[in-house]
């Protein structure tokens, strides 16, 4: 194992109950993690993905910390999208089909990742985590030579590289991207970390010299739409049984929620807890009664803050297998439940 060491330019000291801890601090903004294959880029991002959790000493992540609202976003071919405004990334589709909002039962990689970005921001994400390996390349960037063949007028996708500065400067949402072959992203980064032999080097100044001009966004970010969820559509069907054997699928009544691409779900116990939280969120909902997604998530958080995890038990007595959850993974389950009914209106 190679012990992690901070580049001097990013060294910070955090005061803790156990004394000062020195390490690498990643400021708000847009950060790239670059480097050759197998040099530790994704390893560093994987550690950050779980940095909102406590870890036991010795597991290599016990001093990795991110804010509680850091969310990993990836492409997810075939997932359902329920009335998500993806117009910042996808303009009107062929045939005049609007993307403000968009519904799909079988989204492509780029469409699913665009929806996941919007959904994460809706649930309160303050930092978005991306890995080039699990992203849709055509959503990240468009090659200049391809632009010569297919004009902007005939390409509905606005790549992330053209929006990522707006997400930070206008919406306050930072991003950390692992990239190996997307050089256009160098121009939009506030800082660039290079991983080589598992050691981090600050290459920000060198990257800015070769990055070229920043790509201009094609338009302002659209005003957010308020998504309202019909609570009754969240109720589990059949006998209402909720269980999960692993972090890939929740058996939810007579349907399944596929969550294998929600990387920050820690295991089957947490997946099952999310299913129970979803069941609780549906309670009290009458047919056609719709509430904003943020209100739905706030309600579950308030319940847990007041009564603890026992409030999610499906029985009159507590069950010992429940695991702490975040609003972001709960929102991901709501968005992937194929019975969820959503309508949109201006904020």
Coordinates of C-alpha atoms in Angstrom, one line a residue:
X1 CA 0.0 0.0 0.0
X2 CA 1.1 3.5 -0.8
X3 CA 0.3 6.0 2.0
X4 CA -1.6 9.1 0.7
X5 CA 0.3 12.4 0.8
X6 CA -1.1 15.8 0.0
X7 CA 0.5 18.1 -2.5
X8 CA 1.9 21.1 -0.5
X9 CA -0.4 23.5 -2.4
X10 CA -3.6 21.8 -1.1
X11 CA -2.4 20.9 2.4
X12 CA -4.9 21.8 5.2
X13 CA -5.3 21.2 8.9
X14 CA -8.6 20.2 10.4
X15 CA -9.1 20.5 14.2
X16 CA -10.7 17.4 15.6
X17 CA -11.5 16.1 19.1
X18 CA -8.5 13.8 18.8
X19 CA -6.2 16.7 17.8
X20 CA -5.2 18.3 14.5
X21 CA -5.3 16.3 11.3
X22 CA -3.3 17.4 8.3
X23 CA -4.2 16.3 4.8
X24 CA -5.4 17.4 1.3
X25 CA -8.3 19.8 1.1
X26 CA -10.3 20.1 -2.1
X27 CA -11.9 23.5 -2.2
X28 CA -15.3 24.2 -3.7
X29 CA -15.4 24.6 -7.5
X30 CA -14.5 22.2 -10.4
X31 CA -11.7 19.7 -9.7
X32 CA -10.3 17.2 -12.1
X33 CA -8.4 14.0 -11.1
X34 CA -6.3 13.0 -14.0
X35 CA -3.5 10.5 -14.7
X36 CA -2.6 7.3 -16.5
X37 CA -4.6 4.1 -16.2
X38 CA -4.2 2.1 -12.9
X39 CA -2.5 5.0 -11.1
X40 CA -5.3 5.6 -8.5
X41 CA -7.7 8.0 -10.0
X42 CA -10.9 5.9 -9.4
X43 CA -9.5 4.7 -6.1
X44 CA -9.4 8.2 -4.8
X45 CA -12.9 8.9 -6.1
X46 CA -14.2 5.7 -4.5
X47 CA -12.8 6.9 -1.2
X48 CA -14.6 10.2 -1.6
X49 CA -17.9 8.5 -2.5
X50 CA -18.0 7.0 1.0
X51 CA -16.5 10.0 2.8
X52 CA -19.8 11.0 4.3
X53 CA -19.7 7.8 6.4
X54 CA -17.6 6.9 9.5
X55 CA -15.1 4.1 8.9
X56 CA -13.2 1.8 11.3
X57 CA -9.5 2.5 11.8
X58 CA -7.3 0.7 9.4
X59 CA -9.7 0.4 6.5
X60 CA -7.9 3.2 4.6
X61 CA -10.7 5.6 4.6
X62 CA -11.1 6.6 8.3
X63 CA -9.7 10.1 7.5
X64 CA -11.6 10.7 4.2
X65 CA -14.3 13.3 4.7
X66 CA -16.7 15.0 2.3
X67 CA -19.7 17.1 3.0
X68 CA -23.0 15.2 3.7
X69 CA -24.4 16.2 0.3
X70 CA -21.8 14.8 -2.1
X71 CA -23.5 12.6 -4.7
X72 CA -22.0 10.2 -7.3
X73 CA -23.6 10.5 -10.7
X74 CA -23.2 8.0 -13.6
X75 CA -24.8 6.8 -16.8
X76 CA -27.5 4.1 -16.4
X77 CA -28.8 2.6 -19.6
X78 CA -32.5 1.5 -19.5
X79 CA -33.5 3.4 -16.3
X80 CA -36.9 5.1 -16.0
X81 CA -37.2 8.9 -16.0
X82 CA -40.3 10.4 -14.6
X83 CA -40.9 14.1 -15.7
X84 CA -37.4 15.4 -15.3
X85 CA -36.4 18.7 -16.9
X86 CA -33.2 17.8 -18.8
X87 CA -33.4 20.8 -21.1
X88 CA -30.0 22.1 -19.8
X89 CA -28.4 19.1 -21.4
X90 CA -30.8 17.9 -24.1
X91 CA -32.7 20.3 -26.3
X92 CA -35.8 19.4 -28.2
X93 CA -35.6 15.9 -29.6
X94 CA -36.4 14.8 -33.2
X95 CA -40.1 15.1 -33.9
X96 CA -40.4 18.1 -31.7
X97 CA -40.4 16.1 -28.4
X98 CA -39.9 18.4 -25.5
X99 CA -37.3 17.7 -22.8
X100 CA -38.8 20.1 -20.3
X101 CA -39.8 17.8 -18.8
X102 CA -38.9 14.4 -20.3
X103 CA -40.4 11.0 -19.6
X104 CA -38.8 7.7 -20.6
X105 CA -39.1 4.1 -19.6
X106 CA -35.8 3.2 -21.3
X107 CA -33.4 6.1 -21.2
X108 CA -30.0 6.0 -23.0
X109 CA -26.8 6.5 -21.2
X110 CA -26.5 10.2 -21.8
X111 CA -30.2 10.9 -21.1
X112 CA -30.1 8.9 -17.8
X113 CA -27.0 10.7 -16.6
X114 CA -28.4 14.1 -17.5
X115 CA -31.5 13.1 -15.5
X116 CA -29.4 11.9 -12.6
X117 CA -27.6 15.3 -12.4
X118 CA -30.9 17.2 -12.3
X119 CA -32.3 14.8 -9.7
X120 CA -29.2 15.0 -7.5
X121 CA -29.4 18.8 -7.5
X122 CA -33.1 18.6 -6.7
X123 CA -32.4 16.4 -3.6
X124 CA -29.9 19.0 -2.4
X125 CA -26.5 17.8 -3.7
X126 CA -23.7 20.3 -3.2
X127 CA -21.0 18.2 -4.8
X128 CA -21.3 16.0 -7.8
X129 CA -18.8 13.1 -8.3
X130 CA -18.1 11.8 -11.9
X131 CA -15.9 9.1 -13.2
X132 CA -15.2 9.1 -17.0
X133 CA -15.3 5.2 -16.9
X134 CA -19.0 5.2 -15.8
X135 CA -20.2 8.2 -17.7
X136 CA -21.7 8.7 -21.1
X137 CA -18.9 10.2 -23.2
X138 CA -21.2 12.2 -25.4
X139 CA -22.7 13.9 -22.3
X140 CA -19.2 14.8 -21.0
X141 CA -17.7 16.4 -24.1
X142 CA -18.0 16.8 -27.9
X143 CA -14.8 16.5 -30.0
X144 CA -14.1 19.6 -32.1
X145 CA -13.8 17.4 -35.2
X146 CA -17.2 15.9 -34.6
X147 CA -18.6 19.4 -34.4
X148 CA -17.3 20.1 -37.9
X149 CA -19.3 17.1 -39.2
X150 CA -22.5 17.5 -37.0
X151 CA -23.4 21.1 -36.4
X152 CA -24.8 22.4 -33.1
X153 CA -28.1 22.9 -34.8
X154 CA -28.4 19.1 -35.4
X155 CA -27.0 18.0 -32.0
X156 CA -29.5 18.1 -29.1
X157 CA -26.9 17.3 -26.5
X158 CA -25.2 20.1 -24.6
X159 CA -22.1 18.4 -23.0
X160 CA -21.4 18.8 -19.3
X161 CA -18.1 20.6 -20.1
X162 CA -20.2 23.5 -21.3
X163 CA -22.5 23.6 -18.2
X164 CA -20.2 22.6 -15.3
X165 CA -19.0 26.2 -14.6
X166 CA -22.6 27.4 -14.6
X167 CA -23.5 24.7 -12.1
X168 CA -20.9 26.0 -9.7
X169 CA -21.1 29.8 -10.4
X170 CA -24.9 30.0 -10.7
X171 CA -26.2 27.1 -8.6
X172 CA -23.3 26.6 -6.1
X173 CA -22.8 23.0 -7.0
X174 CA -19.2 21.8 -7.1
X175 CA -17.9 18.9 -9.2
X176 CA -15.1 16.4 -9.0
X177 CA -14.3 14.5 -12.2
X178 CA -12.0 11.6 -12.8
X179 CA -10.9 11.9 -16.5
X180 CA -8.3 10.1 -18.5
X181 CA -9.1 11.1 -22.1
X182 CA -11.3 14.2 -22.0
X183 CA -8.8 17.0 -22.4
X184 CA -11.5 19.6 -23.0
X185 CA -12.3 19.5 -19.3
X186 CA -8.9 21.0 -18.5
X187 CA -10.2 24.4 -19.6
X188 CA -13.1 24.5 -17.1
X189 CA -11.2 23.2 -14.0
X190 CA -10.3 25.3 -11.0
X191 CA -7.7 22.8 -10.0
X192 CA -6.2 19.6 -11.6
X193 CA -4.8 16.7 -9.5
X194 CA -2.6 14.2 -11.2
X195 CA -2.4 10.7 -9.8
X196 CA 0.9 8.8 -10.6
X197 CA 1.9 5.7 -8.7
X198 CA -0.9 6.5 -6.3
X199 CA 0.6 9.8 -5.4
X200 CA -1.2 13.1 -6.0
X201 CA 0.5 16.1 -7.7
X202 CA -1.1 19.5 -8.2
X203 CA -0.8 20.2 -12.0
X204 CA -3.3 23.1 -12.1
X205 CA -0.9 25.7 -13.6
X206 CA 0.4 23.3 -16.2
X207 CA -3.2 22.2 -17.1
X208 CA -4.3 25.8 -17.6
X209 CA -1.4 26.5 -20.0
X210 CA -2.5 23.6 -22.3
X211 CA -6.3 23.7 -21.6
X212 CA -7.2 26.4 -24.1
X213 CA -10.2 28.7 -23.9
X214 CA -13.1 27.8 -21.7
X215 CA -16.1 26.6 -23.8
X216 CA -19.0 29.0 -23.6
X217 CA -22.4 27.8 -22.4
X218 CA -25.0 27.9 -25.2
X219 CA -27.6 29.5 -22.9
X220 CA -28.4 30.3 -19.2
X221 CA -29.4 27.5 -17.0
X222 CA -33.2 27.0 -17.3
X223 CA -35.3 27.9 -14.3
X224 CA -35.9 24.8 -12.3
X225 CA -39.3 23.1 -12.4
X226 CA -40.9 21.8 -9.2
X227 CA -41.5 18.1 -9.4
X228 CA -44.5 17.0 -7.4
X229 CA -44.8 13.3 -6.4
X230 CA -48.1 11.5 -6.0
X231 CA -47.5 9.9 -2.6
X232 CA -50.0 7.1 -3.2
X233 CA -48.0 6.0 -6.2
X234 CA -45.1 5.1 -3.9
X235 CA -47.1 2.5 -1.9
X236 CA -45.8 -1.1 -2.3
X237 CA -48.3 -3.3 -4.2
X238 CA -49.3 -6.9 -3.4
X239 CA -48.7 -7.9 0.2
X240 CA -46.5 -4.8 0.7
X241 CA -43.4 -6.9 1.5
X242 CA -40.1 -4.9 1.5
X243 CA -36.7 -6.6 1.4
X244 CA -33.2 -6.5 -0.3
X245 CA -30.6 -9.2 -0.6
X246 CA -27.9 -6.8 -1.8
X247 CA -27.3 -3.3 -2.9
X248 CA -28.6 -4.0 -6.5
X249 CA -32.3 -4.6 -6.2
X250 CA -35.0 -3.8 -3.6
X251 CA -38.0 -6.2 -3.7
X252 CA -40.8 -3.6 -3.1
X253 CA -44.2 -5.2 -3.0
X254 CA -44.9 -6.8 -6.3
X255 CA -42.2 -4.8 -8.2
X256 CA -38.4 -4.3 -8.1
X257 CA -36.4 -1.2 -7.7
X258 CA -33.1 -1.5 -9.6
X259 CA -30.4 0.5 -7.7
X260 CA -27.2 -1.2 -8.9
X261 CA -26.0 2.1 -10.4
X262 CA -26.6 4.1 -7.2
X263 CA -23.0 3.7 -6.0
X264 CA -23.3 5.2 -2.5
X265 CA -25.7 2.5 -1.2
X266 CA -23.5 0.5 1.1
X267 CA -25.2 -2.9 1.0
X268 CA -28.4 -5.0 1.4
X269 CA -29.2 -3.7 4.9
X270 CA -29.2 -0.1 3.8
X271 CA -31.1 -0.9 0.6
X272 CA -33.8 -2.6 2.7
X273 CA -33.9 0.5 5.0
X274 CA -34.4 2.7 1.9
X275 CA -37.3 0.5 0.9
X276 CA -38.9 0.9 4.4
X277 CA -38.4 4.7 4.2
X278 CA -40.1 4.7 0.8
X279 CA -43.0 2.8 2.3
X280 CA -43.3 5.3 5.1
X281 CA -43.1 8.2 2.6
X282 CA -46.1 6.8 0.8
X283 CA -48.3 6.7 4.0
X284 CA -51.1 9.1 4.2
X285 CA -51.1 9.7 0.5
X286 CA -54.5 9.8 -1.3
X287 CA -54.9 9.2 -5.0
X288 CA -53.8 12.3 -6.9
X289 CA -52.3 14.1 -3.8
X290 CA -48.9 15.4 -5.0
X291 CA -46.2 17.0 -2.9
X292 CA -42.9 18.5 -4.0
X293 CA -40.0 16.1 -3.9
X294 CA -38.1 18.3 -1.4
X295 CA -41.1 18.2 1.0
X296 CA -41.3 14.4 0.7
X297 CA -37.6 14.1 1.6
X298 CA -37.8 16.7 4.4
X299 CA -40.6 14.7 5.9
X300 CA -38.7 11.5 6.1
X301 CA -35.6 13.3 7.5
X302 CA -37.7 15.1 10.2
X303 CA -39.3 11.7 11.2
X304 CA -35.9 10.1 11.6
X305 CA -34.5 13.1 13.5
X306 CA -37.3 12.9 16.0
X307 CA -37.9 9.2 16.3
X308 CA -34.8 7.5 15.0
X309 CA -34.6 4.5 12.7
X310 CA -37.2 2.6 14.7
X311 CA -39.8 4.8 13.0
X312 CA -39.2 2.9 9.8
X313 CA -39.9 -0.5 11.3
X314 CA -42.8 -2.3 9.5
X315 CA -43.7 -4.0 12.9
X316 CA -44.9 -2.6 16.2
X317 CA -41.5 -3.5 17.6
X318 CA -38.1 -2.3 16.4
X319 CA -35.9 -4.4 14.1
X320 CA -32.2 -4.4 14.4
X321 CA -31.1 -4.5 10.8
X322 CA -31.9 -0.9 9.8
X323 CA -29.1 1.3 8.7
X324 CA -28.8 5.1 8.5
X325 CA -29.8 6.6 5.1
X326 CA -29.5 9.9 3.3
X327 CA -32.1 11.8 1.4
X328 CA -30.1 11.5 -1.8
X329 CA -30.3 7.7 -2.0
X330 CA -34.0 7.8 -1.0
X331 CA -34.7 10.2 -3.9
X332 CA -32.8 7.8 -6.2
X333 CA -35.1 5.0 -5.1
X334 CA -38.2 7.2 -5.7
X335 CA -37.0 8.1 -9.1
X336 CA -36.3 4.5 -10.1
X337 CA -39.6 3.1 -8.8
X338 CA -41.6 2.4 -12.0
X339 CA -44.9 3.2 -10.3
X340 CA -43.9 6.7 -9.3
X341 CA -46.2 9.3 -10.7
X342 CA -44.8 12.9 -11.1
X343 CA -46.1 16.1 -12.4
X344 CA -44.2 19.3 -13.0
X345 CA -44.9 23.0 -12.6
X346 CA -42.8 26.2 -12.5
X347 CA -41.1 26.8 -9.2

